[in-house]
Amino acid sequence: MNDNAPSSPRIHLPEYPDILDAYKRIRKSIHKTPVLTSETYNQRFESSLFFKCENFQKSGSFKFRGALNTVLQLGEDEIQRGVATHSSGNHGQAVAKAAKTRGCRSVVVMPENAPKVKVEAVKNYGGEVVFCKPTLESREVTLQELVEREGLVVIHPFADPRVIAGQGTTALELMLEVPDLDLMIMPIGGGGLISGCSLAAYNRSNILRDAVFKEDLPNTEDIPNVEHLPNPGKTSQTGKSNPGIRIIGTEPKMADDASRSFHFGIYTTTGNRHTIADGLRATIGRINYDMIRRYVNDIVTVKESAIIHEMKTFWERMNLIIEPSCAVPLAALPLLGDEIRNKRVGVIITGGNLDLNHLPWMQESE
Amino acid sequence: MNDNAPSSPRIHLPEYPDILDAYKRIRKSIHKTPVLTSETYNQRFESSLFFKCENFQKSGSFKFRGALNTVLQLGEDEIQRGVATHSSGNHGQAVAKAAKTRGCRSVVVMPENAPKVKVEAVKNYGGEVVFCKPTLESREVTLQELVEREGLVVIHPFADPRVIAGQGTTALELMLEVPDLDLMIMPIGGGGLISGCSLAAYNRSNILRDAVFKEDLPNTEDIPNVEHLPNPGKTSQTGKSNPGIRIIGTEPKMADDASRSFHFGIYTTTGNRHTIADGLRATIGRINYDMIRRYVNDIVTVKESAIIHEMKTFWERMNLIIEPSCAVPLAALPLLGDEIRNKRVGVIITGGNLDLNHLPWMQESE
């Protein structure tokens, strides 16, 4: 899917008001997902971890925020035409469910080898499924043909300011509940989540001062040093001066295009995509890269074995079902050491859609 | 374990003030677990379901509430002696973790075939494990010998007013968050949870009026008809006149001693115990039976296949890990039909401790 697809009418990088507007737009229709804590995890990492549980979000992942924020901004003519996207997983389900809220047709292009459970989920939310070959090229060509033939409106999974602003409401909500985080950590696939969340984190002091959220804040007295939180300053081009909250992106080593782009300072989308973290196989979007350069402090990569191990550990300790992509930031925690010690760390738990009949630790032992 | 064991100093049935005191005692040390909702479930049952997620409770189940409420009431001499219990699962973990909060020794008698993961969990919380043969008789004899030899204080899993009052805080918290439930549904093993929760539900109007909880209530305006909620009247001996909230207990057909006791009106503890719902294999306690007769409206039994099916469905739809015992009320929902239609139904999600290497749907297909 091309970043400059004609169906993305706005190409500006989203700014704070976009996130604010997105939240006002979607807040009544999304789950305000719980923030969970665990003594076991806190002791293990000698830090205070706050898990923002988007695996409880409608459609099973944070993707519903961005999809809904986009669908709610479509004109009546666009709603009449219907929407389309390609996705092997969460974005497809999110678009189908979001479209349904406006009685809008939705079509999701999915690879023919997509897990049955994900295909069924899209259909259950009222989406139509069109199959393609399991290559990125086939996905894009199939979607393009479909759009041209049937006049559908494309909802890009990450390289769209409306989607980015929607995903950013995840961090906004987390900061309203835990206003004094030192650090936030999350996975990177195409970069939609981290673009929005890093922008929101950069504007923490705006968010905490905004009258709109007064009622959401736990208690005025609970907000530590709100007057002393740094103001958003001039945007740094190095990505190193994000005021207040450090933002750490995480990627599988087997799909590290964002990490390489970030560390080498050159936008790159090549590399292998064989990670078990199927939600992170997408290559990073151009506007997402631009935002990551601006607002993200570091990107850490993790091994496949660590993803599986930490996924299972989280299931056992937290009684939460998370998918492999979601375990990527958890697998990064042991690598961060001093950087998180004695810190207050927000971890975005992104989603829990996976096939329970094929669990990686079961496959391992076969 | 005998209901009249000398280590249970109080034999009165717990009353409302006991639950109130329990909550004041433990509230700072427990997780206020989230209440989750699901459009998918609501549509399926044409009702509003509120899942009180005690699988997120410390030690992984609601059992921590009762264990902690008991440990916190022990005298210094009892703490010096240490505590003991027998358990194949959640109660053992809860006692070990609760004892640790007071630096107290804890010993858990476990069957020698208990899953390794549960044995490890007890040890991780600082408990000592003593193995016995996998029969109820061996458990009780082993515990009795241990207690006599080492002077330990027994914490009964369910037939103790302190434990019952602690478990009742689960319903108390749920009602503070969702004050206008029509019905509450939960599993029955020994009966500790339902004894406490039905007592709490019976006292809903007291709880909602109690100044202690003012700050916990969502918003005065959100509390519907608080002035019109029924006062607790004279206790009915038929168990049919619980004012305000109907209480439905659920049991596996393969361990239906509470159901038979309730429906025949004769306390009975015989019957088979071969259900997959390992947390519900205990026979109902005498004082628990007395409370169930008073405060519970009905008990519904479910098949083993339904337990497994609904457990997997809940994992898939809710992204929550629950154990087989916890799926028993979920398996009862399809049987309730009109009784829950258009009603506001609280479901106690009791726990999520199980061995992820042995999932029932995997075993089925082998």
XYZ file of C-alpha atoms in Angstrom:
732
model
C 0.000 0.000 0.000
C 1.430 3.346 -0.983
C 1.844 6.066 1.624
C 0.620 8.616 -0.877
C -2.469 6.692 -1.892
C -5.107 9.132 -3.122
C -7.471 7.881 -0.471
C -5.407 9.554 2.265
C -6.632 13.103 1.835
C -4.382 14.603 4.496
C -0.632 14.254 4.395
C 0.403 16.548 7.233
C 2.031 14.974 10.245
C -0.571 14.824 12.991
C -0.169 17.213 15.909
C -1.513 17.425 19.430
C -4.966 18.786 18.470
C -5.464 15.783 16.194
C -5.058 13.393 19.114
C -7.304 15.521 21.279
C -9.986 15.562 18.579
C -9.594 11.839 18.005
C -10.211 11.126 21.664
C -13.296 13.325 21.789
C -14.532 11.567 18.666
C -14.008 7.943 19.727
C -14.082 7.940 23.536
C -17.731 6.961 23.860
C -17.321 4.043 21.466
C -14.097 2.459 22.694
C -13.257 0.549 25.827
C -11.264 2.573 28.329
C -8.924 -0.349 28.808
C -7.587 -1.142 32.266
C -4.038 -0.452 33.401
C -2.764 -3.462 35.307
C 0.215 -3.859 37.585
C 2.060 -6.896 38.926
C 4.270 -7.194 41.993
C 6.020 -10.129 40.378
C 7.023 -8.070 37.357
C 7.904 -5.030 39.452
C 10.212 -7.101 41.617
C 11.791 -8.822 38.647
C 12.731 -5.548 36.947
C 13.054 -3.408 40.073
C 10.697 -0.895 38.519
C 7.030 0.060 38.464
C 5.417 -1.316 35.338
C 1.999 -0.192 34.116
C 0.469 -2.453 31.504
C -2.069 -0.654 29.314
C -4.240 -3.559 28.207
C -5.372 -2.934 24.653
C -5.864 -6.657 24.227
C -9.228 -5.835 25.847
C -9.971 -3.161 23.277
C -12.904 -3.769 20.959
C -11.848 -6.043 18.070
C -9.044 -7.323 20.337
C -6.351 -4.697 19.751
C -5.518 -0.971 19.806
C -6.131 -0.926 16.035
C -9.793 -0.172 16.653
C -8.890 3.322 17.858
C -7.265 4.388 14.592
C -9.779 2.622 12.377
C -12.721 4.184 14.195
C -11.178 7.646 14.231
C -10.832 7.367 10.466
C -14.266 5.919 9.745
C -15.923 8.610 11.847
C -14.310 11.287 9.682
C -15.466 9.866 6.361
C -18.049 11.846 4.403
C -21.458 10.407 3.602
C -20.355 9.720 0.018
C -17.374 7.733 1.257
C -19.561 5.755 3.653
C -21.845 4.947 0.710
C -18.873 3.654 -1.267
C -17.548 1.478 1.546
C -14.034 0.962 2.902
C -11.245 -1.498 2.182
C -7.847 -2.471 3.497
C -5.392 -5.329 3.430
C -4.436 -7.046 6.637
C -3.497 -10.445 7.939
C -4.882 -9.634 11.313
C -5.825 -6.922 13.728
C -6.278 -3.981 11.376
C -8.734 -5.933 9.253
C -10.857 -6.814 12.251
C -10.693 -3.224 13.481
C -11.783 -1.776 10.138
C -14.666 -4.231 9.839
C -15.899 -3.417 13.322
C -15.403 0.331 12.908
C -17.222 0.350 9.546
C -20.128 -1.485 11.123
C -20.688 1.410 13.532
C -21.724 3.511 10.542
C -23.472 0.753 8.625
C -20.667 0.935 6.079
C -19.539 -1.893 3.802
C -15.989 -3.139 4.489
C -13.732 -5.399 2.451
C -10.503 -6.865 3.813
C -7.869 -8.384 1.523
C -6.275 -11.280 3.402
C -3.602 -13.783 2.405
C -5.057 -17.172 1.541
C -2.990 -18.763 4.326
C -4.314 -16.442 7.021
C -5.407 -18.324 10.136
C -9.035 -19.372 9.903
C -9.736 -17.766 13.263
C -8.726 -14.335 11.918
C -10.758 -14.727 8.741
C -13.776 -15.699 10.824
C -13.255 -12.724 13.120
C -13.385 -10.272 10.196
C -16.549 -11.939 8.934
C -18.101 -11.919 12.401
C -17.628 -8.169 12.535
C -19.497 -7.928 9.240
C -16.508 -7.560 6.911
C -16.149 -9.200 3.476
C -12.935 -11.125 2.882
C -11.099 -11.236 -0.447
C -8.184 -13.652 -0.567
C -4.824 -13.035 -2.244
C -1.470 -14.786 -2.496
C 0.604 -14.559 0.679
C 2.977 -11.852 -0.595
C 2.979 -8.131 0.064
C 2.861 -7.506 -3.672
C -0.224 -9.656 -4.159
C -1.915 -7.931 -1.264
C -1.311 -4.486 -2.680
C -2.249 -5.391 -6.251
C -5.408 -7.150 -5.123
C -6.442 -4.202 -2.992
C -5.644 -1.712 -5.761
C -7.739 -3.637 -8.295
C -10.568 -3.955 -5.832
C -10.547 -0.252 -5.037
C -10.481 0.737 -8.696
C -13.232 -1.703 -9.599
C -15.596 -0.978 -6.728
C -14.741 2.557 -5.686
C -13.899 1.659 -2.107
C -12.074 4.017 0.265
C -8.764 2.661 1.547
C -8.023 2.820 5.260
C -4.287 2.457 5.594
C -3.108 0.477 8.626
C -0.540 3.052 9.796
C 0.551 5.724 7.284
C -2.490 7.936 7.756
C -2.667 10.904 10.167
C -6.182 9.913 11.249
C -5.048 6.402 12.117
C -1.963 7.726 13.913
C -4.015 10.197 15.946
C -6.404 7.400 16.913
C -3.604 5.103 18.065
C -2.152 8.011 20.047
C -5.202 8.010 22.289
C -3.788 4.820 23.827
C -0.926 6.786 25.398
C -3.256 9.669 26.194
C -5.508 7.406 28.233
C -2.536 5.780 29.947
C -1.138 9.176 30.965
C -4.507 10.289 32.295
C -4.429 7.255 34.577
C -0.705 7.284 35.388
C 0.380 10.889 34.894
C 3.977 10.551 36.062
C 5.491 7.896 33.822
C 9.215 8.125 33.156
C 9.192 5.923 30.118
C 6.843 4.229 27.677
C 7.642 1.101 25.661
C 5.762 -0.512 22.767
C 6.199 -2.570 19.589
C 6.754 -1.206 16.074
C 5.283 -2.758 12.933
C 4.307 -0.098 10.418
C 4.742 2.509 13.130
C 1.185 3.727 13.600
C 1.040 3.075 17.328
C 4.407 4.553 18.231
C 3.885 7.610 16.016
C 0.684 8.481 17.823
C 1.816 7.496 21.309
C 5.131 9.330 21.115
C 3.317 12.459 19.922
C 0.889 12.141 22.828
C 3.715 11.581 25.321
C 5.521 14.624 23.967
C 2.397 16.600 24.817
C 1.866 15.171 28.278
C 1.885 18.552 29.966
C -0.735 19.816 27.516
C -2.893 16.774 28.149
C -2.673 17.022 31.933
C -3.516 20.724 31.835
C -6.364 20.368 29.368
C -9.730 21.067 30.900
C -11.292 18.423 28.662
C -9.684 15.707 30.739
C -10.297 17.105 34.195
C -12.902 14.452 34.879
C -10.645 11.671 33.654
C -7.805 12.501 35.986
C -7.653 10.349 39.094
C -7.536 13.232 41.569
C -5.886 16.616 41.379
C -3.750 15.767 44.348
C -2.611 12.566 42.719
C -0.983 14.378 39.828
C 2.597 14.841 40.841
C 4.398 17.995 39.893
C 1.998 18.801 37.122
C 3.263 22.375 37.127
C 6.815 21.196 36.846
C 6.453 18.807 33.969
C 8.452 20.077 31.031
C 6.632 22.053 28.385
C 6.930 20.703 24.896
C 9.917 22.563 23.521
C 11.175 22.920 20.012
C 11.109 19.623 18.207
C 14.487 17.980 18.097
C 15.599 16.452 14.835
C 17.717 13.916 16.635
C 14.878 12.269 18.462
C 16.860 12.478 21.677
C 15.191 15.332 23.525
C 11.645 14.134 24.044
C 10.663 16.036 27.161
C 9.381 14.188 30.163
C 8.708 10.667 28.947
C 11.289 8.557 27.159
C 9.789 6.528 24.314
C 11.343 3.161 23.507
C 10.249 1.285 20.409
C 10.813 -2.457 20.152
C 11.088 -4.739 17.138
C 11.902 -8.356 16.425
C 15.462 -8.756 15.103
C 13.753 -10.710 12.293
C 11.833 -7.578 11.208
C 14.045 -4.670 12.205
C 13.467 -2.139 9.418
C 12.380 0.587 11.848
C 15.429 0.000 14.030
C 17.796 0.172 11.069
C 16.058 3.254 9.683
C 16.256 4.932 13.075
C 19.839 4.087 13.923
C 21.283 4.687 10.460
C 19.159 7.767 9.847
C 18.082 6.477 6.437
C 14.523 5.353 5.722
C 14.699 1.704 4.743
C 12.025 -0.912 4.218
C 14.101 -3.924 3.207
C 14.928 -6.960 5.271
C 13.402 -10.262 6.199
C 9.943 -10.641 7.642
C 9.993 -14.136 9.083
C 9.318 -13.243 12.680
C 6.677 -15.094 14.677
C 5.364 -11.637 15.583
C 3.027 -11.554 12.590
C 1.612 -8.153 13.475
C 5.055 -6.562 13.075
C 5.980 -7.876 9.646
C 4.823 -4.673 7.940
C 7.542 -2.255 6.877
C 7.567 1.131 8.502
C 5.618 3.930 6.820
C 7.341 7.077 5.607
C 5.370 9.505 7.744
C 5.713 7.099 10.654
C 9.473 7.173 10.209
C 9.412 10.976 10.207
C 7.519 10.981 13.491
C 9.727 8.324 15.055
C 12.820 10.409 14.248
C 11.217 13.340 15.989
C 9.653 11.811 19.072
C 11.202 8.420 19.802
C 14.305 8.031 21.972
C 15.477 4.550 21.088
C 14.541 1.316 19.332
C 15.568 -2.046 20.803
C 15.427 -5.370 18.940
C 14.732 -8.809 20.405
C 15.244 -12.464 19.493
C 12.462 -14.835 18.483
C 13.127 -17.157 21.420
C 12.763 -14.243 23.848
C 9.425 -13.277 22.287
C 8.020 -16.770 22.803
C 9.452 -17.096 26.299
C 8.146 -13.740 27.502
C 4.777 -14.313 25.868
C 4.303 -17.514 27.830
C 5.606 -15.921 31.029
C 3.091 -13.109 30.685
C 0.250 -15.587 30.144
C 1.302 -17.455 33.278
C 1.920 -14.478 35.535
C -0.725 -12.046 34.343
C -3.480 -14.410 33.167
C -3.711 -12.311 30.035
C -3.708 -13.626 26.502
C -1.332 -11.656 24.333
C -0.183 -12.380 20.806
C 3.483 -12.730 19.843
C 3.726 -9.141 18.524
C 2.550 -7.923 21.883
C 5.306 -9.811 23.698
C 8.047 -7.920 21.859
C 8.291 -5.016 24.342
C 8.174 -7.549 27.191
C 11.117 -9.350 25.637
C 12.963 -6.015 25.559
C 12.534 -5.310 29.279
C 15.391 -7.604 30.389
C 17.666 -5.773 27.944
C 16.894 -2.346 29.351
C 18.385 -2.934 32.812
C 19.442 0.374 34.354
C 17.265 2.321 31.977
C 14.088 1.097 33.679
C 15.399 0.452 37.203
C 13.439 2.472 39.770
C 11.482 4.067 36.934
C 7.769 4.209 36.220
C 7.333 2.413 32.933
C 4.228 2.270 30.746
C 4.035 -0.844 28.557
C 1.469 -0.918 25.765
C -0.126 -4.378 25.645
C -1.237 -4.171 22.053
C -3.424 -7.142 21.319
C -4.422 -10.720 21.924
C -5.635 -12.157 18.639
C -4.124 -15.531 17.927
C -5.046 -19.119 17.186
C -5.313 -20.976 20.476
C -4.915 -24.287 18.675
C -1.377 -23.360 17.615
C 0.616 -21.998 20.502
C 4.324 -21.465 19.920
C 5.470 -23.397 22.971
C 3.370 -26.323 21.854
C 4.819 -26.181 18.365
C 8.303 -25.954 19.847
C 7.934 -29.205 21.682
C 6.501 -31.057 18.710
C -10.535 -30.708 57.226
C -13.106 -30.483 59.946
C -15.469 -27.525 60.057
C -15.150 -27.405 63.789
C -11.384 -27.558 63.853
C -10.092 -25.900 67.026
C -8.089 -23.482 64.906
C -11.284 -21.725 63.777
C -11.957 -19.672 66.858
C -15.264 -18.210 65.618
C -18.153 -20.351 64.536
C -20.874 -17.741 64.031
C -22.128 -17.197 60.504
C -20.538 -14.009 59.200
C -22.740 -10.937 58.863
C -22.563 -7.661 57.046
C -20.150 -5.940 59.471
C -17.684 -8.798 58.963
C -17.515 -8.089 55.247
C -17.218 -4.382 55.880
C -14.372 -4.945 58.331
C -12.697 -7.390 55.965
C -12.684 -4.816 53.196
C -11.235 -2.116 55.430
C -8.590 -4.588 56.553
C -7.460 -5.872 53.143
C -8.297 -3.126 50.648
C -4.839 -1.539 50.616
C -3.160 -4.882 50.015
C -5.327 -6.404 47.292
C -5.817 -5.507 43.642
C -9.069 -3.727 42.967
C -9.663 -5.978 40.003
C -11.208 -4.574 36.825
C -14.780 -5.203 35.721
C -14.784 -5.953 31.998
C -17.608 -6.021 29.491
C -17.938 -7.476 25.996
C -20.347 -6.550 23.236
C -19.956 -10.023 21.785
C -21.101 -11.658 25.004
C -23.846 -9.122 25.575
C -25.260 -9.754 22.118
C -24.989 -13.506 22.476
C -27.003 -13.569 25.696
C -29.092 -10.439 25.082
C -28.021 -9.142 28.458
C -25.439 -6.884 30.062
C -22.669 -8.976 31.538
C -20.111 -7.591 33.967
C -17.084 -9.798 34.467
C -15.353 -9.198 37.799
C -11.835 -10.336 36.983
C -10.349 -11.995 40.051
C -7.982 -13.894 37.803
C -5.979 -10.657 38.137
C -6.085 -10.811 41.919
C -2.804 -11.288 43.722
C -1.865 -14.994 43.765
C -4.082 -15.394 40.672
C -7.499 -15.881 42.267
C -10.069 -14.425 44.689
C -8.706 -16.796 47.334
C -6.191 -14.154 48.358
C -8.973 -12.021 49.841
C -10.087 -14.633 52.344
C -6.591 -15.841 53.159
C -5.366 -12.306 53.786
C -8.390 -11.364 55.866
C -7.643 -14.367 58.071
C -3.894 -13.881 58.330
C -4.351 -10.233 59.267
C -6.540 -11.264 62.208
C -4.091 -13.758 63.670
C -2.475 -12.893 66.983
C 1.273 -12.495 67.326
C 1.543 -15.935 68.936
C -0.242 -17.526 65.972
C 2.014 -15.696 63.544
C 5.006 -17.055 65.452
C 3.638 -20.581 65.124
C 2.979 -20.298 61.407
C -0.002 -21.328 59.291
C -0.928 -24.445 57.338
C -3.575 -25.657 54.940
C -4.182 -28.336 52.347
C -4.873 -27.358 48.778
C -4.268 -28.581 45.274
C -4.286 -25.066 43.944
C -5.411 -21.540 44.537
C -5.966 -21.540 48.282
C -2.442 -22.820 48.887
C -0.943 -20.030 46.786
C -3.151 -17.480 48.502
C -2.209 -18.612 52.001
C 1.497 -18.614 51.150
C 1.312 -15.099 49.742
C -0.879 -13.800 52.557
C 1.401 -15.296 55.218
C 4.381 -13.619 53.610
C 2.839 -10.192 54.209
C 3.344 -10.791 57.941
C 6.616 -12.656 57.657
C 4.794 -15.768 58.786
C 5.778 -19.359 58.016
C 3.297 -21.237 55.804
C 3.021 -24.931 54.990
C 0.741 -26.298 52.262
C -0.162 -29.976 52.053
C -0.483 -30.863 48.368
C -1.236 -34.152 46.588
C 1.889 -35.707 45.114
C 0.308 -35.522 41.634
C -0.372 -31.771 41.826
C 0.764 -29.927 38.692
C 4.370 -28.819 38.997
C 3.379 -25.276 38.105
C 1.124 -25.036 41.164
C 3.737 -26.514 43.482
C 6.263 -24.003 42.148
C 3.811 -21.148 42.632
C 3.366 -21.971 46.331
C 7.132 -22.121 46.754
C 7.593 -18.860 44.865
C 5.303 -17.147 47.326
C 7.490 -18.462 50.126
C 5.374 -21.443 51.188
C 6.687 -24.859 52.194
C 5.114 -27.851 50.442
C 4.417 -31.203 52.112
C 3.222 -33.921 49.754
C 0.509 -36.463 50.496
C -1.377 -39.183 48.608
C -3.961 -37.818 46.187
C -6.973 -38.568 48.362
C -8.985 -36.261 50.580
C -8.350 -38.570 53.515
C -4.590 -38.470 53.052
C -4.700 -34.696 52.793
C -6.594 -34.306 56.030
C -4.548 -36.842 57.955
C -1.280 -35.356 56.726
C -2.387 -31.861 57.677
C -3.635 -32.995 61.054
C -0.363 -34.723 61.863
C 1.599 -31.710 60.715
C -0.451 -29.345 62.816
C -0.161 -31.508 65.906
C 3.565 -31.988 65.440
C 4.518 -28.404 64.628
C 1.795 -26.344 66.256
C 0.710 -24.639 63.053
C -2.549 -22.682 62.737
C -4.931 -24.077 60.109
C -6.499 -21.702 57.588
C -9.502 -23.507 56.199
C -10.203 -22.905 52.492
C -13.893 -22.095 52.930
C -15.552 -23.116 56.208
C -14.240 -20.179 58.241
C -16.144 -16.919 58.814
C -12.990 -14.865 58.238
C -12.367 -16.539 54.900
C -16.016 -16.142 53.892
C -16.032 -12.451 54.804
C -12.877 -11.931 52.765
C -14.306 -13.636 49.681
C -17.439 -11.524 50.079
C -15.437 -8.390 49.350
C -15.361 -9.564 45.724
C -19.088 -8.912 45.383
C -18.800 -5.779 47.479
C -16.269 -4.295 45.066
C -18.330 -5.350 42.071
C -21.437 -3.656 43.467
C -19.507 -0.482 44.199
C -18.595 -0.369 40.523
C -21.896 -1.646 39.111
C -24.498 -0.774 41.728
C -27.583 -1.905 39.826
C -26.989 -5.567 39.073
C -30.050 -7.789 38.761
C -28.197 -11.049 39.210
C -24.828 -12.445 40.198
C -23.435 -15.801 39.121
C -20.385 -17.713 40.326
C -18.970 -21.219 40.846
C -19.289 -23.332 43.997
C -16.538 -25.598 45.312
C -16.491 -25.621 49.096
C -18.797 -22.614 49.068
C -16.561 -19.889 50.494
C -16.998 -17.488 47.592
C -20.742 -17.799 47.231
C -21.322 -17.620 50.982
C -19.519 -14.302 51.204
C -20.780 -12.853 47.933
C -24.419 -13.743 48.538
C -24.205 -12.157 51.995
C -22.704 -9.026 50.450
C -25.350 -8.925 47.712
C -28.053 -9.299 50.319
C -26.660 -6.167 51.931
C -26.322 -4.125 48.766
C -28.413 -1.262 50.052
C -26.294 -1.087 53.208
C -23.117 -1.056 51.165
C -24.299 1.654 48.786
C -25.417 3.838 51.667
C -22.326 3.301 53.773
C -20.222 6.426 54.094
C -17.068 4.307 54.060
C -17.557 3.662 50.364
C -18.553 7.131 49.234
C -15.220 7.626 47.517
C -15.422 4.253 45.789
C -18.737 4.873 44.136
C -18.524 5.965 40.508
C -20.633 9.078 40.866
C -23.659 9.802 43.022
C -25.716 10.439 39.923
C -24.672 7.122 38.437
C -26.259 5.159 41.239
C -29.739 4.308 40.053
C -32.576 4.382 42.514
C -30.326 3.978 45.466
C -33.139 5.109 47.731
C -35.454 2.531 46.269
C -33.267 -0.503 46.543
C -34.876 -2.989 48.898
C -33.728 -2.998 52.475
C -32.482 -6.263 53.752
C -35.543 -7.779 55.334
C -35.906 -10.731 57.592
C -33.786 -13.617 56.451
C -35.776 -16.192 54.569
C -35.139 -19.829 55.337
C -36.097 -20.851 51.820
C -33.309 -18.982 50.101
C -35.829 -17.539 47.670
C -36.300 -14.009 48.926
C -32.893 -12.453 48.536
C -33.796 -8.818 47.999
C -32.491 -6.984 45.004
C -29.896 -9.286 43.470
C -30.562 -12.871 42.538
C -27.638 -15.171 43.318
C -27.056 -18.184 41.089
C -24.471 -20.755 42.055
C -22.989 -23.073 39.424
C -21.375 -26.484 39.723
C -20.057 -29.197 37.438
C -22.496 -32.107 37.154
C -19.446 -34.203 38.021
C -19.157 -32.496 41.432
C -22.690 -31.456 42.296
C -22.833 -31.914 46.070
C -23.871 -28.301 46.680
C -26.634 -28.551 44.084
C -27.986 -31.762 45.574
C -27.770 -30.377 49.093
C -29.560 -27.212 48.021
C -32.318 -28.823 45.990
C -33.010 -31.726 48.352
C -32.631 -29.567 51.454
C -30.295 -32.109 53.055
C -26.625 -31.402 53.594
C -24.694 -33.980 51.617
C -21.044 -34.315 50.743
C -21.016 -37.547 48.780
C -20.680 -37.992 45.042
C -17.958 -38.177 42.452
C -15.216 -35.615 42.088
C -13.847 -36.303 38.622
C -14.571 -32.943 37.048
C -11.906 -31.110 35.059
C -12.779 -28.124 37.245
C -10.164 -29.042 39.831
C -10.910 -26.051 42.022
C -14.472 -27.261 42.573
C -13.775 -30.815 43.677
C -14.032 -29.880 47.367
C -17.255 -30.800 49.114
C -19.356 -28.004 50.443
C -18.753 -26.871 54.014
C -21.475 -27.048 56.639
C -21.566 -23.345 57.448
C -21.340 -22.599 53.724
C -24.385 -24.759 53.155
C -26.240 -22.869 55.870
C -25.449 -19.569 54.175
C -26.325 -20.876 50.709
C -29.736 -21.963 51.972
C -30.282 -18.475 53.294
C -28.948 -16.259 50.555
C -28.707 -18.184 47.285
C -31.608 -18.366 44.825
C -30.611 -21.292 42.653
C -27.798 -23.667 41.745
C -27.301 -24.787 38.147
C -25.071 -27.672 37.030
C -23.104 -27.969 33.787
C -21.490 -30.667 31.669
C -17.749 -31.179 31.326
C -17.825 -30.544 27.575
C -19.556 -27.213 28.130
C -16.912 -26.185 30.667
C -14.107 -26.818 28.182
C -15.953 -25.195 25.301
C -16.839 -22.041 27.204
C -13.378 -21.795 28.694
C -11.832 -21.714 25.223
C -14.473 -19.308 23.934
C -13.711 -16.934 26.791
C -9.979 -17.093 26.069
C -10.670 -16.300 22.420
C -13.202 -13.545 22.906
C -11.944 -11.875 26.067
C -8.194 -12.500 25.812
C -8.296 -13.586 29.417
C -6.803 -16.743 30.820
C -9.237 -18.524 33.079
C -9.017 -21.964 34.608
C -11.657 -24.677 34.116
C -13.355 -23.976 37.475
C -13.777 -20.384 36.410
C -15.556 -21.408 33.202
C -18.349 -23.165 35.102
C -20.602 -20.079 35.462
C -19.898 -19.236 31.808
C -21.077 -22.709 30.838
C -24.264 -22.044 32.803
C -25.150 -18.819 30.957
C -26.642 -20.591 27.907
C -28.872 -22.573 30.274
C -30.287 -19.496 31.973
C -32.065 -18.066 28.916
C -34.942 -15.865 29.995
C -33.547 -15.517 33.465
C -30.702 -13.317 32.251
C -32.296 -11.760 29.145
C -32.288 -7.947 29.375
C -30.784 -8.228 32.827
C -27.603 -6.804 34.316
C -25.561 -9.823 35.310
C -22.378 -9.889 37.390
C -20.150 -12.888 36.691
C -17.311 -13.629 39.097
C -14.237 -14.622 37.118
C -12.573 -16.532 39.896
C -9.071 -17.422 38.789
C -6.582 -18.225 36.087
C -4.087 -20.668 37.520
C -3.475 -23.601 35.216
C -0.725 -25.405 33.379
C -0.340 -23.829 29.942
C 1.413 -26.945 28.685
C -1.739 -29.026 29.189
C -4.778 -27.282 27.777
C -7.980 -29.307 27.671
C -8.706 -28.671 23.996
C -5.214 -29.836 23.130
C -5.641 -32.968 25.210
C -8.977 -33.566 23.536
C -7.469 -33.612 20.082
C -4.597 -35.867 21.015
